Coordinates of C-alpha atoms in Angstrom, one line a residue:
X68 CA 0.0 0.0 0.0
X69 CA 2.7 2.2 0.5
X70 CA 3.7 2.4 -2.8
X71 CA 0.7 4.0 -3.5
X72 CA 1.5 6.8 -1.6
X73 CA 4.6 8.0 -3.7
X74 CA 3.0 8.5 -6.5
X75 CA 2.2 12.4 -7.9
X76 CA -1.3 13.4 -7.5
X77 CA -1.8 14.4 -10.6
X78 CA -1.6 10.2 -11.8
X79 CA -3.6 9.6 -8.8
X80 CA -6.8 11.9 -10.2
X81 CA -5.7 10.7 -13.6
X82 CA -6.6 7.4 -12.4
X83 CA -9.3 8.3 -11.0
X84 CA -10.9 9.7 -13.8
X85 CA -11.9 6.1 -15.5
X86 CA -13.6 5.1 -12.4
X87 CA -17.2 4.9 -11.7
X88 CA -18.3 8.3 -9.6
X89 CA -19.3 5.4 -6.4
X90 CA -16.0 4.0 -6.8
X91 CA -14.0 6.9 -6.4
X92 CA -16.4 7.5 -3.2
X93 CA -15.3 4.6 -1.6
X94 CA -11.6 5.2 -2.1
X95 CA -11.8 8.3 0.3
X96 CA -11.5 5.7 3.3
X97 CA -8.3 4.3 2.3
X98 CA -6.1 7.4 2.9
X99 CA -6.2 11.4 3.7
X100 CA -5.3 11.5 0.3
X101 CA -7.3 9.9 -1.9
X102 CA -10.1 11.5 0.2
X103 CA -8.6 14.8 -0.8
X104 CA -8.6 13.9 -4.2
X105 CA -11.7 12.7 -4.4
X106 CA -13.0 15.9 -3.6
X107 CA -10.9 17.7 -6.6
X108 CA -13.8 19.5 -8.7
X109 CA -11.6 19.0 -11.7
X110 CA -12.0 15.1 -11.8
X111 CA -15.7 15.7 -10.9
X112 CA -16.0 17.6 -13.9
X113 CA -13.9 15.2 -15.9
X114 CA -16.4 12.0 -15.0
X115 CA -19.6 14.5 -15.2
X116 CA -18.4 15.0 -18.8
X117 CA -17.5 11.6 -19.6
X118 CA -20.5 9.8 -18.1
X119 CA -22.4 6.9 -20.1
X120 CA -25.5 8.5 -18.1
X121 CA -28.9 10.3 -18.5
X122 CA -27.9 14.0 -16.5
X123 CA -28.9 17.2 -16.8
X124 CA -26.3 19.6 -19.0
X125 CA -22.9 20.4 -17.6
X126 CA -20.5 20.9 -16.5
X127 CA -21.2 24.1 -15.4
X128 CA -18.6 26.6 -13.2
X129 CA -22.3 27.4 -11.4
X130 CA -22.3 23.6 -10.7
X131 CA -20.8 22.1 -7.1
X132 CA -18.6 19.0 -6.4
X133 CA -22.2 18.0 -4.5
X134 CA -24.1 18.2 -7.5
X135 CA -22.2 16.1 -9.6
X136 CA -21.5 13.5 -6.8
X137 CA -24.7 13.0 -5.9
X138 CA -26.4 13.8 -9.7
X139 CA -23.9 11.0 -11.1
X140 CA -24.4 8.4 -8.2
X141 CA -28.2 8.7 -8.5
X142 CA -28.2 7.8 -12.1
X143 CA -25.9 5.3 -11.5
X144 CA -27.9 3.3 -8.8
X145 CA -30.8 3.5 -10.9
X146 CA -29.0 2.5 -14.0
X147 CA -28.1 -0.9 -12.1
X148 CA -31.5 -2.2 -11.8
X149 CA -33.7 0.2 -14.3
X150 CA -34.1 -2.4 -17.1
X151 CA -33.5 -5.7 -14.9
X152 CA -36.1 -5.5 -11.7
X153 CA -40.0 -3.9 -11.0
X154 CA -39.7 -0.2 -10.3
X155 CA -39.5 -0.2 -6.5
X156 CA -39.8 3.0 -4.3
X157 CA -37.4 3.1 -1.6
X158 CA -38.7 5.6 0.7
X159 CA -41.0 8.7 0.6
X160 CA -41.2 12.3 1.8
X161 CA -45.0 13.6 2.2
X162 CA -45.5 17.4 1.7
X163 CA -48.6 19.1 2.4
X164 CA -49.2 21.7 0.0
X165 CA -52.3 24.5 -0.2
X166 CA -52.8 23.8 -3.8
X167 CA -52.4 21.5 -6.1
X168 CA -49.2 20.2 -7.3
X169 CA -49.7 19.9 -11.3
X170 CA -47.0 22.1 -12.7
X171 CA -45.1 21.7 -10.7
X172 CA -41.1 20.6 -10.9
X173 CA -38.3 19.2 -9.2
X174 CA -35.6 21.2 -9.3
X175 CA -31.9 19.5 -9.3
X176 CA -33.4 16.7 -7.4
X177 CA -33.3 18.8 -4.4
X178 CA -36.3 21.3 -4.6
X179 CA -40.1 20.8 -5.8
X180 CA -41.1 24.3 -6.8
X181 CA -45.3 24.0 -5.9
X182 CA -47.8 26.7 -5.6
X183 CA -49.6 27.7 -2.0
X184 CA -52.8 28.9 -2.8
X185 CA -53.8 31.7 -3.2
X186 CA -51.3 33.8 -3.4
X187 CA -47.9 32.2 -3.0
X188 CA -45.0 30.4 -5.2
X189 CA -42.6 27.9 -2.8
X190 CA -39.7 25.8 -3.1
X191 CA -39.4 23.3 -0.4
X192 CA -35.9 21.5 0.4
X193 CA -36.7 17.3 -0.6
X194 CA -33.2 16.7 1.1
X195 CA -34.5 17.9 4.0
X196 CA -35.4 15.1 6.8
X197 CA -35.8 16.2 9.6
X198 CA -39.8 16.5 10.0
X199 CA -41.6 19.3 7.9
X200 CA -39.9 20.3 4.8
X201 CA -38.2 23.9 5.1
X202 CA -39.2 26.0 1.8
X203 CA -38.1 29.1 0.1
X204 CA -40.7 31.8 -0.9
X205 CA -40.3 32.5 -4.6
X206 CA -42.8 34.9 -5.3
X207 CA -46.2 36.4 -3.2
X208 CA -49.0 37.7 -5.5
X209 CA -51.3 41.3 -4.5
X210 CA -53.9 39.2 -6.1
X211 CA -55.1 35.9 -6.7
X212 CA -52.9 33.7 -9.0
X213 CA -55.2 32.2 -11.7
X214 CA -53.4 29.8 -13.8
X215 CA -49.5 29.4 -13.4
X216 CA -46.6 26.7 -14.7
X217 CA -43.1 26.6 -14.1
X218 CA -40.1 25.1 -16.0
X219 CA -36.3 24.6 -15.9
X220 CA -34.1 25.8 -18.8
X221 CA -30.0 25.2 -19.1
X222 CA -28.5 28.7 -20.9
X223 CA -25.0 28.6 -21.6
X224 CA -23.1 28.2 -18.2
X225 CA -26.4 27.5 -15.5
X226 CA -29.7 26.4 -14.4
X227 CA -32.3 28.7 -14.4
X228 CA -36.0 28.2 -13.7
X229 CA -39.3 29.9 -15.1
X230 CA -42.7 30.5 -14.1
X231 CA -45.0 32.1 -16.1
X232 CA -48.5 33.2 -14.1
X233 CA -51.5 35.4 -14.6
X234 CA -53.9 36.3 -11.5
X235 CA -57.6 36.6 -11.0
X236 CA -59.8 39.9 -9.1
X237 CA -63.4 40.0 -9.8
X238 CA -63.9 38.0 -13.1
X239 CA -61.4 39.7 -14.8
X240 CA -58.2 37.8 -16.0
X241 CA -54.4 39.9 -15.1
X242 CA -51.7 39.8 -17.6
X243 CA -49.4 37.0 -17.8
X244 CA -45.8 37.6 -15.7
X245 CA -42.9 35.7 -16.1
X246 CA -40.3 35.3 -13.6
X247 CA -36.7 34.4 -13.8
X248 CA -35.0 32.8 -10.7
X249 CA -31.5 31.7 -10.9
X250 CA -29.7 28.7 -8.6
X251 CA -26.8 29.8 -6.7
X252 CA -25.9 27.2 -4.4
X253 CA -28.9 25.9 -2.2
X254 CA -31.2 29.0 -2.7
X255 CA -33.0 31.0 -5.6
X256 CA -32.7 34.5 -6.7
X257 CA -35.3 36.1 -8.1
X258 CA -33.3 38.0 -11.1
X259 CA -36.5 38.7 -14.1
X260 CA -39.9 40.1 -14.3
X261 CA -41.4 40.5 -17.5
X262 CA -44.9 41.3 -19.1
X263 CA -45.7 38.1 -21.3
X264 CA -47.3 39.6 -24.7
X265 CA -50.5 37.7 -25.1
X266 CA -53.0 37.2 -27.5
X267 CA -55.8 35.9 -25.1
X268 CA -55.3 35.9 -21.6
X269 CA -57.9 33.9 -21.3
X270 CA -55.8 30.8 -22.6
X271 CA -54.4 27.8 -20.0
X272 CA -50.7 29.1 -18.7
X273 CA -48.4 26.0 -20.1
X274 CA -44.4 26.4 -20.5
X275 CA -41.8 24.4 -21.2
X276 CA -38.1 24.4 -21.2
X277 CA -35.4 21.5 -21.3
X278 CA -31.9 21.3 -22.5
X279 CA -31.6 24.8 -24.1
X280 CA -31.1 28.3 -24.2
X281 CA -34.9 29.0 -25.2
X282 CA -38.3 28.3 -23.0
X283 CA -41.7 27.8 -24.9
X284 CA -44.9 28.9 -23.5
X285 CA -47.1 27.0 -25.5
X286 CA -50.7 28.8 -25.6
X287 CA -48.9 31.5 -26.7
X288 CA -46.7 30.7 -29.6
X289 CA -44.3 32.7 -28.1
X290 CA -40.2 31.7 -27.2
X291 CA -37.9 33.4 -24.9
X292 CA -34.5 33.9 -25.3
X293 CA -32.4 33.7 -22.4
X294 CA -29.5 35.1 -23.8
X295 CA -31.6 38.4 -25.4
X296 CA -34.1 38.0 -22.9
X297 CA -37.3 38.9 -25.6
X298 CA -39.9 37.0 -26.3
X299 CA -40.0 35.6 -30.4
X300 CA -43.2 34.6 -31.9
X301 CA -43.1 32.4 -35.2
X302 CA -43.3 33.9 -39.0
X303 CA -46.6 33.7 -40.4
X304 CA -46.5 30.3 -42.1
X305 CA -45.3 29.5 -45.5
X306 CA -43.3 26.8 -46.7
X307 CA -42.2 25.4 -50.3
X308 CA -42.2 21.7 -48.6
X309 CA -45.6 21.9 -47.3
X310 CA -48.7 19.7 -49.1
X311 CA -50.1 22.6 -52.0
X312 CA -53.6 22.1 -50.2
X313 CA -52.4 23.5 -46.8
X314 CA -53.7 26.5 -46.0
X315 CA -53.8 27.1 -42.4
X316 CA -51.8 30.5 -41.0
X317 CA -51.0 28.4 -37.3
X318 CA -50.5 24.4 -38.2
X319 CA -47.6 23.9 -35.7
X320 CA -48.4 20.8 -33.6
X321 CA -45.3 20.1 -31.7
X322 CA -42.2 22.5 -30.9
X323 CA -39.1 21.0 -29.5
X324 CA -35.8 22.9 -28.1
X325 CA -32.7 22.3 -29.3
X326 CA -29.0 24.0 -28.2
X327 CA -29.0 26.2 -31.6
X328 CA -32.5 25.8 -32.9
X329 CA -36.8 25.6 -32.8
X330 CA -37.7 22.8 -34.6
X331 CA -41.7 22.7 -35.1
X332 CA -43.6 20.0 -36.5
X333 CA -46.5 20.6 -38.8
X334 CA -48.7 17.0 -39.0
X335 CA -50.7 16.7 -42.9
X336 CA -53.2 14.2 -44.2
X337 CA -54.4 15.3 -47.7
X338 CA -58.2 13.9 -48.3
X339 CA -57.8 15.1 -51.9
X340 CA -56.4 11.2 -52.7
X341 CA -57.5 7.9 -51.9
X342 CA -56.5 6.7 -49.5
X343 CA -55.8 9.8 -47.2
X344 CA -52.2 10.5 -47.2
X345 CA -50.3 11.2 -44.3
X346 CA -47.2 13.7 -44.5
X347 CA -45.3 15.6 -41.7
X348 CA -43.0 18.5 -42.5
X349 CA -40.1 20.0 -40.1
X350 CA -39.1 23.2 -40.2
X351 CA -36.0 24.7 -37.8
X352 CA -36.1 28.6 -36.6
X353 CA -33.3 30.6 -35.5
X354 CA -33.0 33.7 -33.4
X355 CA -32.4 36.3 -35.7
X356 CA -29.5 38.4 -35.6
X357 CA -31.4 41.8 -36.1
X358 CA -34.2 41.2 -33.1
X359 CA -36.4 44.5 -34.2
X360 CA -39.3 44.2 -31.9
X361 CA -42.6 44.4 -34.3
X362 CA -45.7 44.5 -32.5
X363 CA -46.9 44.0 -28.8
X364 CA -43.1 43.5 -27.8
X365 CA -42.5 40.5 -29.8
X366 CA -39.8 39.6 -32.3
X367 CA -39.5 37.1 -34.8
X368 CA -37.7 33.9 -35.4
X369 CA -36.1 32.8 -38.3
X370 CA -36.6 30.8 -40.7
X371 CA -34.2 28.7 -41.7
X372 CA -34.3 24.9 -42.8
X373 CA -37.4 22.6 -43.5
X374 CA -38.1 19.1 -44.8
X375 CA -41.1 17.1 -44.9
X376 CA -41.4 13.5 -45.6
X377 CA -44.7 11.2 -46.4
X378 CA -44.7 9.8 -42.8
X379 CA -47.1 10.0 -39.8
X380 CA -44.7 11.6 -37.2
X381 CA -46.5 13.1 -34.2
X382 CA -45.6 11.9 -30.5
X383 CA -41.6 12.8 -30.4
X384 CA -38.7 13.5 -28.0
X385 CA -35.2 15.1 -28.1
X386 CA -32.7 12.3 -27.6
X387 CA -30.0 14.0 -28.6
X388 CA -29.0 17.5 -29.0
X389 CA -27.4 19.5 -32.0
X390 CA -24.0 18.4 -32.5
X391 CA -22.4 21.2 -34.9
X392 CA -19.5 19.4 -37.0
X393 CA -16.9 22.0 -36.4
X394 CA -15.8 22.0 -39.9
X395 CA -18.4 21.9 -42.1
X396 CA -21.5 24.0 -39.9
X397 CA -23.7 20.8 -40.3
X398 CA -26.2 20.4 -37.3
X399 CA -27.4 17.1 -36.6
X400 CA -30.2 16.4 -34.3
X401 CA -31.7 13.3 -32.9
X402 CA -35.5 12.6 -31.9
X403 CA -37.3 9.6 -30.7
X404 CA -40.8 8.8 -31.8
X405 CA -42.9 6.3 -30.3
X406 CA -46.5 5.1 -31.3
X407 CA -48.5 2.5 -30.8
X408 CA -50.2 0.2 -33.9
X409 CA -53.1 -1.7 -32.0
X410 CA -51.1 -3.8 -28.8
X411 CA -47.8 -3.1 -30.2
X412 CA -45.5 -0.2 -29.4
X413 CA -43.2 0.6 -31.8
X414 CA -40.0 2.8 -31.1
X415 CA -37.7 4.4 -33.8
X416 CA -35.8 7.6 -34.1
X417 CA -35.1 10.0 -36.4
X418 CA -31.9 12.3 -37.6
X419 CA -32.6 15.5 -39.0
X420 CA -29.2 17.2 -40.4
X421 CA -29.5 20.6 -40.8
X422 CA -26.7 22.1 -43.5
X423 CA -25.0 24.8 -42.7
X424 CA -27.0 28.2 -42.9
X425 CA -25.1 31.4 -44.1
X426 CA -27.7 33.7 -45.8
X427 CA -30.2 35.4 -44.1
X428 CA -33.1 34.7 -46.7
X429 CA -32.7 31.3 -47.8
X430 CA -34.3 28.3 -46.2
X431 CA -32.3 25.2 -46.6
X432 CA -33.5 21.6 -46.8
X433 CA -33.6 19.4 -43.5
X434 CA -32.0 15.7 -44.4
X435 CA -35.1 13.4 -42.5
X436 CA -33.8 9.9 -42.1
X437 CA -35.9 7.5 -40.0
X438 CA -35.0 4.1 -38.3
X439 CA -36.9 1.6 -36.8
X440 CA -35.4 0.3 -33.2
X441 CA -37.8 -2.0 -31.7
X442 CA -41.1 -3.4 -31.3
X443 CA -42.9 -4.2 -28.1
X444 CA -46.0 -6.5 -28.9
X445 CA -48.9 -7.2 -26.6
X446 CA -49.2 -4.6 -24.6
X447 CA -51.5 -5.3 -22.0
X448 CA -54.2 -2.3 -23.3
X449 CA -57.0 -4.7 -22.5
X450 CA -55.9 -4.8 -18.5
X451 CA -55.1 -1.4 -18.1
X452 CA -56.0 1.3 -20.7
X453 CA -54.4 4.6 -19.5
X454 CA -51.5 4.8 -20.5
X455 CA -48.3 7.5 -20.3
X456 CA -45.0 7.9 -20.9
X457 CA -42.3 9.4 -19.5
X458 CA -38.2 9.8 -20.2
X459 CA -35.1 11.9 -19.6
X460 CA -31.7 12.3 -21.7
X461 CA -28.8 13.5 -21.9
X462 CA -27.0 15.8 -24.4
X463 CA -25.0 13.3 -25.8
X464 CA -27.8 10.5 -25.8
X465 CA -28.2 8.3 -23.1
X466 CA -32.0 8.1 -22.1
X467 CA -33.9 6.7 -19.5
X468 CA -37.7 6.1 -19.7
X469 CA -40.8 4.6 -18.8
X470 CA -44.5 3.8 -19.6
X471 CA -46.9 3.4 -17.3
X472 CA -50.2 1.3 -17.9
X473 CA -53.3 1.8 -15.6
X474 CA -56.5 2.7 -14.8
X475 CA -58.7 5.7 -15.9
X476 CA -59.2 8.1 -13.3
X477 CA -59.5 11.9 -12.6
X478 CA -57.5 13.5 -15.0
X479 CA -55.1 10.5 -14.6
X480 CA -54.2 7.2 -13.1
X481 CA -57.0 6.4 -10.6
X482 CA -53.7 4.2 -8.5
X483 CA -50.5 3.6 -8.6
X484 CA -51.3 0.2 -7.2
X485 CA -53.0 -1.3 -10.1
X486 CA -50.3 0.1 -12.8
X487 CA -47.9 -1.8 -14.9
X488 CA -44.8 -0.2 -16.3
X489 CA -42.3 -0.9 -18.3
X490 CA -38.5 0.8 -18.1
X491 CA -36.2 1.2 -21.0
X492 CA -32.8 2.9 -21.5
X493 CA -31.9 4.2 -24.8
X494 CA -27.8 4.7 -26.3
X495 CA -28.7 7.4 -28.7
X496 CA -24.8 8.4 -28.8
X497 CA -23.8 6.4 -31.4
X498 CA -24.3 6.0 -35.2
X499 CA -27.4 3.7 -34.5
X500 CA -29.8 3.8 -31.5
X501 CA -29.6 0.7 -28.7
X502 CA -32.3 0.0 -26.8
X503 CA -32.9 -1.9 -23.6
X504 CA -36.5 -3.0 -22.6
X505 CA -37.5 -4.2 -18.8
X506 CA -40.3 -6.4 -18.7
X507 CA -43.8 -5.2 -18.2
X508 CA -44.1 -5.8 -14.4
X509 CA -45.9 -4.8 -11.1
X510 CA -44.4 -2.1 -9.2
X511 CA -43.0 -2.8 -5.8
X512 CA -44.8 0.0 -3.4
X513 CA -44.4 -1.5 -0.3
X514 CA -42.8 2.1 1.0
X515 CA -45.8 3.8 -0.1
X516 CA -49.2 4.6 2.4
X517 CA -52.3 4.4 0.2
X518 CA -50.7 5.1 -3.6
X519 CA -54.5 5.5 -4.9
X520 CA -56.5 8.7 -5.9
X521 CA -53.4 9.6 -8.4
X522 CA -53.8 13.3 -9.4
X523 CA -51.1 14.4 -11.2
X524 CA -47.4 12.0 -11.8
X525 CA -43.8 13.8 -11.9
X526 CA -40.7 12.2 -12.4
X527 CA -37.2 13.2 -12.2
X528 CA -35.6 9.8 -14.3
X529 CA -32.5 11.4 -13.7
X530 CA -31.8 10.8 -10.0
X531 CA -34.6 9.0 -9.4
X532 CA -37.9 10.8 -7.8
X533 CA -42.2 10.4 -8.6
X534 CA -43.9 13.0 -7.6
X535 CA -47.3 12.3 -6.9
X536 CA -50.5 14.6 -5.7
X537 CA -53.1 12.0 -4.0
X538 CA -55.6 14.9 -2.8
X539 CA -58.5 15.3 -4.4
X540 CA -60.2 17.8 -2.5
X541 CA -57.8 20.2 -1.0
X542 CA -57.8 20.5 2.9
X543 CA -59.7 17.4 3.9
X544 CA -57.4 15.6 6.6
X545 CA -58.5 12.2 5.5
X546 CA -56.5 12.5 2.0
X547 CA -52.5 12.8 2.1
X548 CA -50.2 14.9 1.2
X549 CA -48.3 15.4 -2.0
X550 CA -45.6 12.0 -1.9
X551 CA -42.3 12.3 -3.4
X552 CA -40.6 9.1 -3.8
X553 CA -37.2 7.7 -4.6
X554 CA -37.3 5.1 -6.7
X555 CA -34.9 2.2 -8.0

């Protein structure tokens, strides 16, 4: 052993940089210094970076030693078992909240940001264990908040989190606010407030974020730039790809968020042949260089690649994110789709390459290559009809992901104890997708009190955490609390 000792500690952290994150963990009790070096935040980094793991983006310098220890050992624990045993919860935290928990999100695994009605926006601490759950206030409202939602979006070098919200006095519907917090360490700041230009206030609040520099808030049509920090709406729609009979001036049905662009979907079936045909065109947006604000304090993206092909495209996910070949500007892209063809789910993906755009006018084509992966056949639709799905990935492609198969209930599962789910793992990080199916099993909820009267489901696939709101009417003592569960 002493040999080991006499060696520099720069080979010793080079070493230690092809371990797995709990291996170098349970080095720190064989001396003082491996412990030290196991502490170094520049091997940290090194096996955030290289991980073979579904994680949120980074490394960032706004990220701690503590987040990537305990982000990578999560993912790791649950990547042990995801695809080989029953989803099992492990323990559970109950938090009472004074409204209800859908839109809610966990934030770094450590926070669910939830809304206390009327009035009040909270984070409360899920690492916390020491009885009831300390929170942060983010945000107290004059007035009554009517409608609200809340993502997380990754700029350039950190972790930010949005809430959009509107509020309610005698009938009459406030505008829309959106508010910018940023993580520093265990708490949030409160850094943005912004008017959200609307077209109906009326409409349900709804945005979303991801692995990006943009957030989307859907009803809207609107995207927000982090980085200029205005709000883009999309060009009035024309397209020399699209099927001659469309005429509609708003046919975007899906949007997904990208590191360098806003790819939108537009779903087809011309009527004028027999049979119907089915098309699907993708177009990808840019923020301009020249954001002149139009009208209502909006700019606009731009346009500049689309593609359609004569496929049915319409339930799809970001696998893996724009990877720009440094020499030649190409963008490549990766997206799964997943649909089901009576009992059988069928999983494939699809690359979109994006040449490299110079002009400001022209639109180039999008390169559309599909692949099948994998079929799953009898699905068990018979037993247990609901149905949802749920994943996570990384930027470089490693996903983690689930279905879940139930019962119909109030706007979802009626319980968690009569579901089945299957788990699957995706390798989208190399030239052709791998995937990894778990058996379509009976969860293990022997942790859980009661896991009926299901609400509203959250997951965080990352580190492993179901969020759950069993209450169906608010305040009555008989129902439980909101449950967050860690899961293996």
């Amino acid at each position: 052993m002493r040999s080991l000792f006499i060696l520099p500690s720069e080979v010793i952290s080079h070493i230690l940089c092809f371990l797995s994150p709990r291996d170098v963990i349970r080095l720190r009790v064989i001396s003082k210094q491996f412990h030290d070096l196991s502490y170094d935040r520049a091997l940290w980094r090194t096996l955030y970076r290289n991980a073979r793991l579904p994680r949120p983006p980074g490394p960032f310098l706004s990220q701690s030693v503590q987040f990537f220890e305990h982000t990578l050992v999560q993912s790791e624990r649950l990547a042990d078992s995801w695809t080989t045993q029953p989803m099992e919860a492990v323990s559970a935290v109950g938090i009472r909240l004074q409204g209800y928990q859908s839109h809610s999100i966990i934030v770094d695994g450590k926070w669910l940001v939830a809304f206390d009605e009327p009035h009040k926006m909270l984070a409360y601490d899920l690492d916390y264990d020491g009885g009831s759950q300390p929170h942060q206030l983010l945000w107290e409202s004059a007035s009554e908040i009517y409608s609200w939602d809340a993502c997380t979006v990754f700029s350039a070098s950190e972790l930010l989190v949005y809430i959009v919200f509107n509020t309610h006095t005698f009938f009459h519907v406030g505008p829309w606010k959106l508010l910018e917090f940023r993580m520093d360490g265990n708490s949030f700041h409160h850094t943005l407030t912004l008017n959200v230009p609307t077209r109906n206030r009326e409409l349900p609040v709804f945005i979303c974020g991801g692995n990006s520099p943009f957030s989307y808030i859907a009803s809207q049509r609107l995207i927000f730039d982090t980085e200029t920090r205005l709000f883009y709406g999309f060009p009035r729609f024309t397209s020399a790809a699209a099927p001659s009979d469309s005429d509609s001036s708003d046919p975007v049905t899906w949007v997904t968020l990208t590191n360098t662009h806003i790819i939108s979907l537009f779903y087809h079936v011309d009527r004028t042949v027999s049979p119907a045909a089915a098309s699907t065109l993708f177009q990808a947006f840019t923020i301009p260089t020249d954001s002149l604000q139009v009208s209502n304090g909006t700019c606009v993206l731009r346009l500049t690649h689309e593609g359609a092909v004569p496929l049915d495209f319409q339930d799809l996910d970001l696998i893996r994110n724009s990877i720009v070949n440094s020499l030649t500007g190409v963008t490549s892209i990766r997206i799964l789709h997943q649909h089901f063809e009576g009992d059988s789910l069928h999983f494939s993906y699809i690359d979109l390459t994006l040449p490299n755009h110079t002009s400001t006018d022209a639109v180039l084509p999008i390169t559309i290559d599909s692949h099948d992966i994998t079929v799953v056949n009898h699905v068990p639709l018979n037993l247990a009809p609901e149905k949802e799905y749920h994943i996570v990935s990384s930027d470089d492609g490693y996903v983690r992901g689930l279905w879940i198969f139930g019962v119909p209930g109030n706007g979802s599962l009626n319980s968690l104890a009569d579901a089945l789910i299957m788990r699957f793992t995706i390798d989208s990080s190399r030239d052709k997708c791998v995937v990894v199916l778990g058996q379509i099993s009976v969860p293990l909820w022997e942790q859980l009190e009661r896991p009926t009267l299901i609400q509203h489901l959250l997951f965080d696939l990352a580190r492993g955490m179901m969020c759950y709101d069993r209450n169906v009417t608010r305040g009555d003592d008989d129902d439980g609390p909101a449950v967050v569960t860690y899961i293996k």
